Coordinates of C-alpha atoms in Angstrom, one line a residue:
M23 CA 11.7 -20.8 13.7
A24 CA 10.5 -17.5 12.3
A25 CA 13.1 -15.3 10.7
S26 CA 14.1 -12.1 12.5
T27 CA 14.6 -8.6 11.2
T28 CA 17.9 -8.6 13.2
T29 CA 19.5 -11.3 11.1
V30 CA 19.9 -9.1 8.0
S31 CA 20.6 -5.5 7.3
T32 CA 17.9 -2.8 7.1
I33 CA 17.5 -1.1 3.8
V34 CA 19.0 2.5 3.8
S35 CA 19.6 4.9 0.9
T36 CA 23.3 5.4 0.9
E37 CA 24.2 3.5 -2.3
P38 CA 24.2 5.8 -5.3
E39 CA 21.8 4.8 -8.0
S40 CA 20.1 2.2 -5.7
F41 CA 16.3 2.2 -5.7
A42 CA 16.1 3.7 -2.2
W43 CA 18.7 6.4 -3.1
S44 CA 16.6 7.3 -6.2
V45 CA 13.4 7.7 -4.2
L46 CA 15.1 10.1 -1.7
T47 CA 17.0 12.1 -4.3
H48 CA 14.6 12.1 -7.3
R49 CA 11.1 10.9 -6.4
H50 CA 10.6 13.1 -3.3
P51 CA 11.7 16.4 -5.0
A52 CA 9.4 15.5 -7.9
I53 CA 6.5 14.9 -5.5
I54 CA 7.1 18.3 -3.9
N55 CA 6.9 19.9 -7.4
Q56 CA 3.6 18.0 -8.1
V57 CA 2.1 19.1 -4.8
R58 CA 3.1 22.7 -5.4
N59 CA 1.1 22.6 -8.6
A60 CA -1.9 20.7 -7.1
H61 CA -3.6 23.7 -5.5
P62 CA -3.2 27.5 -5.6
Y63 CA -1.2 27.5 -2.4
P64 CA -0.4 30.9 -0.9
P65 CA 3.2 32.2 -0.5
D66 CA 3.7 30.9 3.0
I67 CA 3.0 27.3 2.0
Q68 CA 5.0 27.7 -1.2
H69 CA 8.0 28.8 1.0
R70 CA 7.5 25.8 3.4
L71 CA 7.5 23.4 0.4
E72 CA 10.7 25.0 -0.8
A73 CA 12.2 24.7 2.7
L74 CA 11.3 21.1 2.7
R75 CA 13.0 20.5 -0.6
E76 CA 16.2 21.9 1.0
Q77 CA 15.8 20.0 4.2
I78 CA 15.7 16.6 2.6
T79 CA 19.1 17.1 1.1
T80 CA 20.8 17.6 4.5
T81 CA 20.1 16.1 7.9
V82 CA 16.9 14.9 9.6
Q83 CA 15.5 17.5 12.0
P84 CA 12.8 17.3 14.6
L85 CA 9.4 18.7 14.0
P86 CA 9.0 22.3 15.2
E87 CA 7.4 22.8 18.6
G88 CA 3.6 22.5 18.5
S89 CA 3.6 20.5 15.3
H90 CA 1.1 17.8 14.9
G91 CA 2.4 14.5 16.2
K92 CA 5.6 15.9 17.5
P93 CA 5.8 13.8 20.8
Q94 CA 5.3 10.6 18.9
W95 CA 7.7 11.4 16.1
D96 CA 10.3 12.5 18.6
Q97 CA 10.0 9.1 20.2
W98 CA 10.3 7.3 16.8
G99 CA 13.1 9.6 15.5
A100 CA 15.3 10.1 18.5
E101 CA 18.1 8.0 17.1
F102 CA 17.8 9.5 13.6
Y103 CA 17.7 13.3 14.2
G104 CA 20.9 15.0 13.1
R105 CA 21.8 12.2 10.7
R106 CA 21.8 12.4 6.9
W107 CA 18.5 11.3 5.3
L108 CA 20.4 8.8 3.2
D109 CA 21.8 7.1 6.2
I110 CA 18.7 6.3 8.1
P111 CA 16.3 3.4 7.5
F112 CA 14.5 3.9 4.1
L113 CA 11.1 3.0 5.5
W114 CA 11.4 5.6 8.2
A115 CA 12.8 8.3 5.9
E116 CA 9.9 7.9 3.4
S117 CA 7.3 8.0 6.1
Y118 CA 8.7 11.1 7.8
F119 CA 9.0 12.8 4.4
Y120 CA 5.2 12.4 3.8
H121 CA 4.4 13.7 7.3
L122 CA 6.6 16.7 6.8
L123 CA 4.9 17.3 3.4
L124 CA 1.4 17.3 4.9
D125 CA 2.7 19.6 7.7
A126 CA 4.1 22.0 5.0
V127 CA 0.8 22.3 3.1
G128 CA -1.2 23.0 6.3
Y129 CA -3.0 19.7 6.3
F130 CA -3.0 19.4 10.0
G131 CA -4.3 23.0 10.5
P132 CA -5.8 25.0 11.9
G133 CA -6.4 27.1 8.8
P134 CA -8.1 27.1 5.4
W135 CA -6.0 24.3 4.1
Q136 CA -6.7 21.9 7.0
G137 CA -7.7 18.5 5.7
I138 CA -7.2 19.3 2.0
D139 CA -5.6 16.4 0.2
P140 CA -2.5 17.6 -1.7
F141 CA -2.5 14.5 -4.0
T142 CA -5.1 15.5 -6.5
R143 CA -4.0 13.1 -9.3
K144 CA -5.9 10.3 -7.5
Q145 CA -9.2 11.8 -8.8
A146 CA -7.8 12.2 -12.3
E147 CA -7.2 8.4 -12.4
L148 CA -10.9 7.8 -11.7
D149 CA -12.0 10.4 -14.3
D150 CA -10.0 8.7 -17.0
P151 CA -12.6 7.6 -19.7
A152 CA -10.5 4.5 -20.3
L153 CA -11.5 3.2 -16.9
A154 CA -15.1 2.8 -17.9
T155 CA -14.1 1.2 -21.2
E156 CA -11.9 -1.3 -19.4
L157 CA -14.6 -2.2 -16.9
A158 CA -17.3 -2.5 -19.5
A159 CA -15.1 -4.9 -21.5
A160 CA -14.4 -7.2 -18.6
P161 CA -16.1 -10.6 -18.7
K162 CA -19.6 -10.6 -17.2
P163 CA -19.7 -12.2 -13.7
E164 CA -22.3 -14.8 -14.9
S165 CA -19.9 -15.9 -17.7
L166 CA -17.4 -17.3 -15.2
S167 CA -17.5 -20.1 -12.6
P168 CA -17.0 -18.9 -9.0
E169 CA -13.4 -20.2 -9.1
Q170 CA -12.7 -18.4 -12.4
R171 CA -14.2 -15.2 -11.1
T172 CA -12.3 -15.3 -7.8
T173 CA -9.0 -16.0 -9.7
A174 CA -9.7 -13.2 -12.2
L175 CA -10.4 -10.7 -9.4
I176 CA -7.4 -11.8 -7.3
H177 CA -5.1 -11.2 -10.3
A178 CA -6.9 -7.9 -11.0
A179 CA -6.3 -6.8 -7.5
L180 CA -2.7 -7.9 -7.7
W181 CA -1.9 -6.0 -10.9
G182 CA -4.0 -3.0 -9.9
N183 CA -1.1 -2.4 -7.6
R184 CA 0.8 -1.0 -10.6
A185 CA -1.5 2.0 -10.3
D186 CA 0.8 3.8 -7.9
L187 CA 1.3 7.5 -8.7
G188 CA 4.5 7.7 -6.6
F189 CA 6.0 4.8 -8.4
R190 CA 5.2 6.3 -11.8
L191 CA 7.1 9.5 -10.9
S192 CA 10.4 7.5 -10.8
G193 CA 9.6 4.6 -13.1
S194 CA 9.8 4.5 -16.8
P195 CA 6.6 5.8 -18.4
G196 CA 4.4 2.9 -19.2
A197 CA 7.2 0.4 -18.5
A198 CA 5.0 -2.1 -16.8
D199 CA 1.5 -0.7 -17.3
N200 CA 0.5 -2.9 -20.2
A201 CA 3.0 -5.7 -20.2
P202 CA 1.8 -9.1 -19.2
G203 CA 2.8 -9.7 -15.6
S204 CA 4.8 -12.5 -14.2
I205 CA 3.8 -14.0 -10.8
L206 CA 7.1 -15.1 -9.2
D207 CA 5.6 -16.9 -6.2
D208 CA 2.1 -17.9 -7.3
Q209 CA -0.1 -19.4 -4.6
T210 CA -3.3 -18.3 -6.4
E211 CA -4.8 -21.8 -6.3
A212 CA -4.5 -22.1 -2.5
V213 CA -5.8 -18.5 -2.1
V214 CA -8.8 -19.1 -4.3
D215 CA -9.6 -22.4 -2.6
Y216 CA -9.6 -20.7 0.8
L217 CA -11.6 -17.7 -0.3
N218 CA -14.2 -19.8 -2.1
N219 CA -14.7 -22.0 0.9
H220 CA -14.5 -19.4 3.6
T221 CA -18.2 -18.9 4.3
A222 CA -18.4 -16.9 7.5
G223 CA -16.5 -14.8 9.9
T224 CA -14.4 -11.7 9.2
L225 CA -12.1 -11.0 6.3
V226 CA -9.9 -7.9 6.5
L227 CA -8.5 -6.1 3.4
I228 CA -5.7 -3.7 4.2
A229 CA -5.9 -1.4 1.2
D230 CA -3.0 0.3 -0.5
N231 CA -3.6 2.8 -3.3
A232 CA -6.8 4.7 -4.3
G233 CA -8.1 5.1 -7.8
R234 CA -7.4 2.4 -10.3
E235 CA -6.1 0.0 -7.6
L236 CA -9.0 0.4 -5.2
I237 CA -11.5 -0.4 -8.0
P238 CA -10.5 -4.1 -8.4
D239 CA -10.2 -4.4 -4.6
L240 CA -13.8 -3.3 -4.2
L241 CA -15.0 -5.7 -7.0
L242 CA -13.2 -8.6 -5.2
V243 CA -14.9 -7.6 -1.9
D244 CA -18.3 -7.4 -3.7
H245 CA -17.8 -10.9 -5.2
L246 CA -16.9 -12.4 -1.8
L247 CA -19.8 -10.8 -0.1
Q248 CA -22.2 -12.2 -2.7
R249 CA -20.7 -15.6 -2.6
H250 CA -20.8 -15.9 1.2
P251 CA -23.9 -14.3 2.8
A252 CA -22.5 -14.8 6.3
L253 CA -19.2 -13.1 5.6
M254 CA -18.3 -9.7 7.0
V255 CA -15.5 -7.6 5.5
E256 CA -13.4 -4.9 7.1
L257 CA -11.7 -2.5 4.8
H258 CA -8.7 -0.8 6.4
L259 CA -7.8 2.6 5.0
K260 CA -5.3 5.3 5.8
P261 CA -6.6 7.9 8.3
R262 CA -5.2 10.7 6.0
P263 CA -3.3 11.1 2.7
Y264 CA -0.1 9.2 2.6
Y265 CA 2.5 8.1 0.1
V266 CA 0.9 10.1 -2.8
S267 CA -1.9 7.7 -3.7
D268 CA -2.8 5.7 -0.6
A269 CA -6.6 5.2 -0.1
T270 CA -8.6 7.2 2.5
T271 CA -12.3 7.1 3.2
T272 CA -12.7 10.1 0.8
D273 CA -11.0 8.1 -1.9
L274 CA -13.3 5.1 -1.2
L275 CA -16.4 7.2 -1.6
A276 CA -15.0 8.6 -4.9
A277 CA -14.3 5.1 -6.2
L278 CA -17.9 4.0 -5.3
A279 CA -19.3 7.0 -7.0
R280 CA -17.2 6.3 -10.1
L281 CA -18.4 2.7 -10.2
A282 CA -22.0 3.8 -9.8
G283 CA -21.6 5.9 -12.9
I284 CA -20.7 3.0 -15.2
P285 CA -23.8 1.2 -16.4
G286 CA -24.2 -2.6 -16.1
H287 CA -22.6 -5.0 -13.7
T288 CA -20.2 -2.3 -12.4
R289 CA -23.0 -0.1 -11.3
S290 CA -24.7 -3.1 -9.7
A291 CA -21.5 -3.8 -7.7
A292 CA -21.5 -0.2 -6.5
E293 CA -25.1 -0.5 -5.3
R294 CA -24.3 -3.8 -3.4
L295 CA -21.3 -2.3 -1.8
N296 CA -23.2 0.8 -0.7
D297 CA -25.8 -1.6 0.8
A298 CA -23.1 -3.6 2.5
L299 CA -21.8 -0.4 4.2
T300 CA -25.3 0.7 5.4
Q301 CA -26.1 -2.9 6.6
G302 CA -22.7 -3.3 8.4
R303 CA -21.5 -6.3 6.2
M304 CA -18.7 -4.1 5.0
Q305 CA -17.1 -1.9 7.7
L306 CA -14.4 0.7 7.4
R307 CA -11.5 1.0 9.8
V308 CA -8.6 3.5 10.1
H309 CA -5.7 3.5 12.5
E310 CA -2.9 5.9 13.1
F311 CA -0.4 3.0 12.9
Y312 CA -1.0 2.8 9.1
C313 CA 0.8 6.1 8.8
A314 CA 3.7 5.1 11.2
P315 CA 7.3 4.5 10.1
L316 CA 7.3 1.0 11.6
S317 CA 6.9 -2.5 10.4
F318 CA 4.0 -4.7 11.4
H319 CA 6.3 -6.4 13.9
H320 CA 5.4 -3.3 16.1
L321 CA 1.6 -3.5 15.8
P322 CA 0.0 -1.6 18.7
T323 CA -2.0 -3.7 21.1
D324 CA -5.5 -2.6 19.9
L325 CA -4.8 -3.1 16.1
R326 CA -3.1 -6.4 16.8
A327 CA -6.2 -7.6 18.7
D328 CA -8.5 -6.4 15.9
L329 CA -6.5 -8.3 13.2
A330 CA -6.2 -11.4 15.4
R331 CA -10.0 -11.6 15.5
A332 CA -10.2 -11.8 11.7
D333 CA -10.1 -15.2 10.0
T334 CA -7.8 -13.8 7.4
V335 CA -6.2 -10.6 6.2
I336 CA -5.7 -9.7 2.5
L337 CA -2.7 -7.3 2.5
K338 CA -2.3 -5.1 -0.6
G339 CA 0.6 -3.4 -2.1
D340 CA 4.4 -2.9 -1.9
L341 CA 4.5 -0.7 1.2
N342 CA 2.3 -2.9 3.2
Y343 CA 4.5 -5.9 2.1
R344 CA 7.7 -4.2 3.2
R345 CA 6.0 -3.5 6.6
L346 CA 4.8 -7.1 6.8
V347 CA 8.1 -8.9 6.2
G348 CA 10.5 -6.1 7.3
D349 CA 12.2 -3.6 5.0
C350 CA 15.5 -5.6 4.9
H351 CA 17.9 -7.1 2.5
W352 CA 16.4 -10.6 2.8
P353 CA 17.8 -13.3 0.5
A354 CA 15.1 -13.5 -2.1
T355 CA 14.7 -17.2 -1.5
T356 CA 13.7 -16.7 2.1
Q357 CA 10.3 -18.3 2.7
F358 CA 7.4 -15.9 3.0
T359 CA 5.9 -18.0 5.8
A360 CA 9.2 -17.7 7.8
L361 CA 8.9 -13.9 7.8
T362 CA 5.2 -13.7 8.6
Q363 CA 4.9 -15.9 11.7
H364 CA 4.7 -12.7 13.8
F365 CA 1.5 -11.7 12.1
P366 CA -1.6 -12.4 14.3
T367 CA -3.7 -14.3 11.7
R368 CA -3.7 -15.9 8.3
V369 CA -2.4 -13.4 5.7
I370 CA -2.6 -13.2 1.9
A371 CA -0.2 -10.8 0.2
L372 CA -1.1 -9.4 -3.2
R373 CA 1.9 -7.3 -4.2
T374 CA 3.5 -5.9 -7.4
L375 CA 7.3 -5.7 -6.8
K376 CA 8.3 -2.0 -6.8
S377 CA 11.1 -2.0 -4.2
D378 CA 14.1 -4.1 -3.2
V379 CA 12.4 -6.4 -0.8
A380 CA 11.7 -9.9 -2.2
T381 CA 10.9 -13.2 -0.6
G382 CA 9.6 -16.6 -1.6
I383 CA 11.4 -16.7 -5.0
D384 CA 12.6 -20.1 -6.3
G385 CA 16.4 -20.2 -6.6
R386 CA 16.4 -21.1 -10.3
V387 CA 13.9 -18.3 -11.1
L388 CA 16.1 -15.9 -9.1
T389 CA 19.2 -16.8 -11.0
T390 CA 17.4 -16.2 -14.3
L391 CA 16.0 -12.9 -13.2
D392 CA 19.3 -11.6 -11.9
E393 CA 21.0 -12.5 -15.2
S394 CA 18.3 -11.2 -17.5
E395 CA 16.5 -8.4 -15.6
P396 CA 18.8 -6.5 -13.2
D397 CA 15.9 -4.3 -12.2
W398 CA 13.3 -7.1 -11.6
R399 CA 12.8 -6.1 -8.0
T400 CA 11.7 -2.6 -8.8
S401 CA 10.3 -2.5 -12.3
G402 CA 6.7 -3.3 -11.5
A403 CA 6.7 -6.1 -14.1
H404 CA 6.5 -8.9 -11.5
G405 CA 4.2 -9.8 -8.6
V406 CA 3.6 -12.3 -5.9
V407 CA 0.4 -14.0 -4.6
Q408 CA 1.5 -15.5 -1.2
L409 CA -0.3 -17.1 1.7
C410 CA 0.7 -17.8 5.3
D411 CA -2.0 -20.1 6.5
K412 CA -1.7 -20.1 10.3
R413 CA -5.1 -21.4 11.2
P414 CA -7.0 -24.6 10.3
S415 CA -9.5 -24.2 7.5
K416 CA -13.0 -23.3 8.4
R417 CA -15.4 -25.0 6.0

């Protein structure tokens, strides 16, 4: 029987010094500071950002009349309005914060700041000269077998999830960026076997972060499209900026342009991906649900149907993982497959651990981690490659 999110407690932010508490009390004010410095915002936006800083220290309030999305948010937030931010579900509080942040900077318009992304550091990541050096130093595709190439790209996509600007605001500088990663639940072999033998149909990749994380995601997609000429890939992106560094269509285009500017096999990959877009072999999807404060247990009918038509979904990142299994205090030994039976198709999770949720961890490994690394759930030093294979293989 599939586990239910009603059997354990939902994560909230009430415990001082907990990860969720630190996000609401430290990370969110730091993000407001970062956004204030991102653009030369006029006094009215500066005042709204300062008001938001004050609001998040008190109680949750409804959106003002006429605000973008107010009817939907009033429905989602009816039971939370008037309560302390720290006392409501962590996932909901985070999501509402980012909606309020976009509202404060005039993103929803109308006005001169409508549609302007406040998270400018995403582009700085792409502009980093070290990125070209790293990509140029990577093994040439022809030097690896298809299995080795798929494995390398799966792991690159996994650890690319460390490139999360919001995480870096509250994590130790460089704490996990260069350290060798430990995969706590490693189903890479089964994932690679499936991807190497899946020759047709549709593969969905639900993206997470832009910049340095999106680059290995795109290289993985390019590899799979080359390997399987009958395969079609859907890349699901956010419909607007979200959670500091989440990838939008604009961010995708910036990543492709950056890849195209690096000579060699990287530029060739960018050219193939552009061709895949124009030929329809890679299609882009956005959906409002990807900016909702809800878990994937509450997928709307249209999105659920779209995902159900896919042969498999590769789900990237920490936030998507929390939404997939439920943002709850699961015992870390709870099987991943038990928590993903609700999902409409086969799902592969590539996730660096950067929050309290953990599943699929062997009991002996868990004991060692708890004794030696108290912050193992949130440090970004560990990851998982997990598969819930709900369909018979198509060979």
